[in-house]
């Protein structure tokens, strides 16, 4: 069972309207679950980067930072963000074009009122959290 978010994350999530907050909380739990079930990833450091809940593979260095937040000022669209200089979004587009909406080379976008393609999302999160490990092998 994932622990409660750190106070800074809890405060950042609480700033959103309830539907967005619940969706972001669900994304958080999925990210933590993906990490907990992959020994390559190891435990995550949960913090804020640019005011956004962020997940880092500090202990293992296996992956790139994953962030979650509302997309711009939207109350209905949020994203799972990765560093824009990775090739992750390009790879995700090749795998999941038609499944996800993307923002440039930095995010997968979701409408909080639509079903979440959780299996595909878990795969994308695992790819991000093992990004450096995969490149070195």
mmCIF file of C-alpha atoms in Angstrom:
data_model
loop_
_atom_site.group_PDB
_atom_site.id
_atom_site.type_symbol
_atom_site.label_atom_id
_atom_site.label_comp_id
_atom_site.label_asym_id
_atom_site.label_seq_id
_atom_site.Cartn_x
_atom_site.Cartn_y
_atom_site.Cartn_z
ATOM 1 C CA UNK A 1 0.000 0.000 0.000
ATOM 2 C CA UNK A 2 1.529 3.343 -1.024
ATOM 3 C CA UNK A 3 2.173 5.813 1.727
ATOM 4 C CA UNK A 4 0.353 9.106 1.977
ATOM 5 C CA UNK A 5 1.813 11.821 -0.204
ATOM 6 C CA UNK A 6 4.336 14.163 1.382
ATOM 7 C CA UNK A 7 2.810 17.434 2.646
ATOM 8 C CA UNK A 8 4.057 19.419 -0.353
ATOM 9 C CA UNK A 9 2.445 16.961 -2.791
ATOM 10 C CA UNK A 10 -0.749 16.841 -0.756
ATOM 11 C CA UNK A 11 -0.937 20.663 -0.860
ATOM 12 C CA UNK A 12 -0.298 20.760 -4.638
ATOM 13 C CA UNK A 13 -3.018 18.168 -5.267
ATOM 14 C CA UNK A 14 -5.486 19.926 -2.952
ATOM 15 C CA UNK A 15 -5.208 23.098 -5.062
ATOM 16 C CA UNK A 16 -7.164 21.393 -7.869
ATOM 17 C CA UNK A 17 -10.944 21.004 -8.153
ATOM 18 C CA UNK A 18 -12.169 17.590 -6.925
ATOM 19 C CA UNK A 19 -12.418 15.766 -10.311
ATOM 20 C CA UNK A 20 -8.887 16.836 -11.290
ATOM 21 C CA UNK A 21 -7.519 16.094 -7.818
ATOM 22 C CA UNK A 22 -9.004 12.586 -7.834
ATOM 23 C CA UNK A 23 -7.600 11.882 -11.305
ATOM 24 C CA UNK A 24 -4.137 13.125 -10.311
ATOM 25 C CA UNK A 25 -4.285 11.048 -7.126
ATOM 26 C CA UNK A 26 -5.103 8.010 -9.268
ATOM 27 C CA UNK A 27 -2.140 8.772 -11.555
ATOM 28 C CA UNK A 28 0.070 9.064 -8.461
ATOM 29 C CA UNK A 29 -0.998 5.643 -7.213
ATOM 30 C CA UNK A 30 -0.399 4.063 -10.622
ATOM 31 C CA UNK A 31 3.114 5.539 -10.781
ATOM 32 C CA UNK A 32 3.934 4.304 -7.288
ATOM 33 C CA UNK A 33 2.517 0.859 -8.072
ATOM 34 C CA UNK A 34 4.538 0.540 -11.291
ATOM 35 C CA UNK A 35 7.687 1.393 -9.343
ATOM 36 C CA UNK A 36 6.877 -0.959 -6.471
ATOM 37 C CA UNK A 37 6.481 -3.861 -8.892
ATOM 38 C CA UNK A 38 9.725 -3.372 -10.824
ATOM 39 C CA UNK A 39 12.979 -3.973 -8.936
ATOM 40 C CA UNK A 40 14.951 -2.099 -11.609
ATOM 41 C CA UNK A 41 13.110 1.109 -10.702
ATOM 42 C CA UNK A 42 13.469 0.828 -6.956
ATOM 43 C CA UNK A 43 11.820 3.172 -4.471
ATOM 44 C CA UNK A 44 10.812 6.572 -5.783
ATOM 45 C CA UNK A 45 11.518 9.961 -4.304
ATOM 46 C CA UNK A 46 8.307 11.956 -4.327
ATOM 47 C CA UNK A 47 8.741 15.726 -4.399
ATOM 48 C CA UNK A 48 7.653 18.861 -6.227
ATOM 49 C CA UNK A 49 9.396 20.151 -9.349
ATOM 50 C CA UNK A 50 8.067 23.381 -10.788
ATOM 51 C CA UNK A 51 5.242 23.064 -8.272
ATOM 52 C CA UNK A 52 4.159 19.726 -9.751
ATOM 53 C CA UNK A 53 4.086 16.325 -8.051
ATOM 54 C CA UNK A 54 7.206 14.568 -9.324
ATOM 55 C CA UNK A 55 8.636 11.085 -9.041
ATOM 56 C CA UNK A 56 12.383 10.445 -9.229
ATOM 57 C CA UNK A 57 14.461 7.260 -9.300
ATOM 58 C CA UNK A 58 17.140 8.805 -7.053
ATOM 59 C CA UNK A 59 18.314 5.546 -5.486
ATOM 60 C CA UNK A 60 18.762 3.561 -8.677
ATOM 61 C CA UNK A 61 19.075 6.286 -11.299
ATOM 62 C CA UNK A 62 17.087 3.970 -13.568
ATOM 63 C CA UNK A 63 14.725 6.505 -15.042
ATOM 64 C CA UNK A 64 13.822 10.036 -15.890
ATOM 65 C CA UNK A 65 11.588 12.190 -13.701
ATOM 66 C CA UNK A 66 7.852 11.752 -14.172
ATOM 67 C CA UNK A 67 5.578 14.649 -13.254
ATOM 68 C CA UNK A 68 1.787 14.945 -13.070
ATOM 69 C CA UNK A 69 -0.334 18.071 -13.180
ATOM 70 C CA UNK A 70 -3.202 19.871 -14.831
ATOM 71 C CA UNK A 71 -2.399 20.883 -18.392
ATOM 72 C CA UNK A 72 -1.996 24.639 -18.291
ATOM 73 C CA UNK A 73 -4.986 26.217 -16.588
ATOM 74 C CA UNK A 74 -7.368 23.412 -17.562
ATOM 75 C CA UNK A 75 -9.726 21.931 -15.009
ATOM 76 C CA UNK A 76 -10.440 18.915 -17.250
ATOM 77 C CA UNK A 77 -7.130 18.011 -18.936
ATOM 78 C CA UNK A 78 -4.045 16.811 -17.110
ATOM 79 C CA UNK A 79 -0.825 15.191 -18.125
ATOM 80 C CA UNK A 80 1.956 12.798 -17.301
ATOM 81 C CA UNK A 81 5.088 14.773 -18.161
ATOM 82 C CA UNK A 82 8.670 13.679 -18.866
ATOM 83 C CA UNK A 83 11.825 15.565 -19.740
ATOM 84 C CA UNK A 84 11.398 17.027 -23.227
ATOM 85 C CA UNK A 85 14.884 15.959 -24.354
ATOM 86 C CA UNK A 86 14.118 12.265 -24.003
ATOM 87 C CA UNK A 87 12.688 10.304 -26.915
ATOM 88 C CA UNK A 88 9.949 8.848 -24.726
ATOM 89 C CA UNK A 89 6.969 10.692 -26.184
ATOM 90 C CA UNK A 90 8.125 9.830 -29.701
ATOM 91 C CA UNK A 91 8.311 6.153 -28.718
ATOM 92 C CA UNK A 92 4.940 6.334 -26.976
ATOM 93 C CA UNK A 93 3.415 7.838 -30.120
ATOM 94 C CA UNK A 94 4.695 4.881 -32.142
ATOM 95 C CA UNK A 95 3.206 2.434 -29.646
ATOM 96 C CA UNK A 96 -0.006 4.201 -28.631
ATOM 97 C CA UNK A 97 -1.063 6.582 -31.399
ATOM 98 C CA UNK A 98 -4.835 6.638 -31.224
ATOM 99 C CA UNK A 99 -4.828 5.565 -27.577
ATOM 100 C CA UNK A 100 -3.379 8.761 -26.108
ATOM 101 C CA UNK A 101 -3.292 12.439 -26.911
ATOM 102 C CA UNK A 102 0.205 13.921 -26.656
ATOM 103 C CA UNK A 103 1.634 17.376 -26.044
ATOM 104 C CA UNK A 104 4.753 17.891 -28.131
ATOM 105 C CA UNK A 105 7.659 15.856 -26.827
ATOM 106 C CA UNK A 106 6.800 16.214 -23.170
ATOM 107 C CA UNK A 107 3.461 14.708 -22.134
ATOM 108 C CA UNK A 108 0.589 12.296 -22.443
ATOM 109 C CA UNK A 109 -2.686 14.158 -21.894
ATOM 110 C CA UNK A 110 -5.889 12.876 -20.297
ATOM 111 C CA UNK A 111 -9.394 14.231 -19.927
ATOM 112 C CA UNK A 112 -10.451 13.601 -16.334
ATOM 113 C CA UNK A 113 -13.981 12.708 -17.513
ATOM 114 C CA UNK A 114 -12.857 9.941 -19.875
ATOM 115 C CA UNK A 115 -11.747 6.354 -19.181
ATOM 116 C CA UNK A 116 -8.067 5.886 -18.427
ATOM 117 C CA UNK A 117 -6.249 3.312 -20.630
ATOM 118 C CA UNK A 118 -4.425 2.015 -17.580
ATOM 119 C CA UNK A 119 -2.501 -0.876 -19.138
ATOM 120 C CA UNK A 120 -0.944 1.320 -21.808
ATOM 121 C CA UNK A 121 -0.264 4.057 -19.259
ATOM 122 C CA UNK A 122 1.505 1.605 -16.948
ATOM 123 C CA UNK A 123 3.745 0.576 -19.829
ATOM 124 C CA UNK A 124 4.612 4.210 -20.603
ATOM 125 C CA UNK A 125 5.361 4.961 -16.953
ATOM 126 C CA UNK A 126 7.595 1.891 -16.720
ATOM 127 C CA UNK A 127 9.439 3.053 -19.847
ATOM 128 C CA UNK A 128 10.033 6.466 -18.252
ATOM 129 C CA UNK A 129 11.107 5.084 -14.882
ATOM 130 C CA UNK A 130 13.595 2.723 -16.569
ATOM 131 C CA UNK A 131 14.692 5.136 -19.299
ATOM 132 C CA UNK A 132 18.368 5.457 -18.255
ATOM 133 C CA UNK A 133 18.656 1.771 -17.381
ATOM 134 C CA UNK A 134 17.289 0.744 -20.792
ATOM 135 C CA UNK A 135 19.635 3.100 -22.635
ATOM 136 C CA UNK A 136 22.675 1.672 -20.837
ATOM 137 C CA UNK A 137 21.821 -1.961 -21.674
#
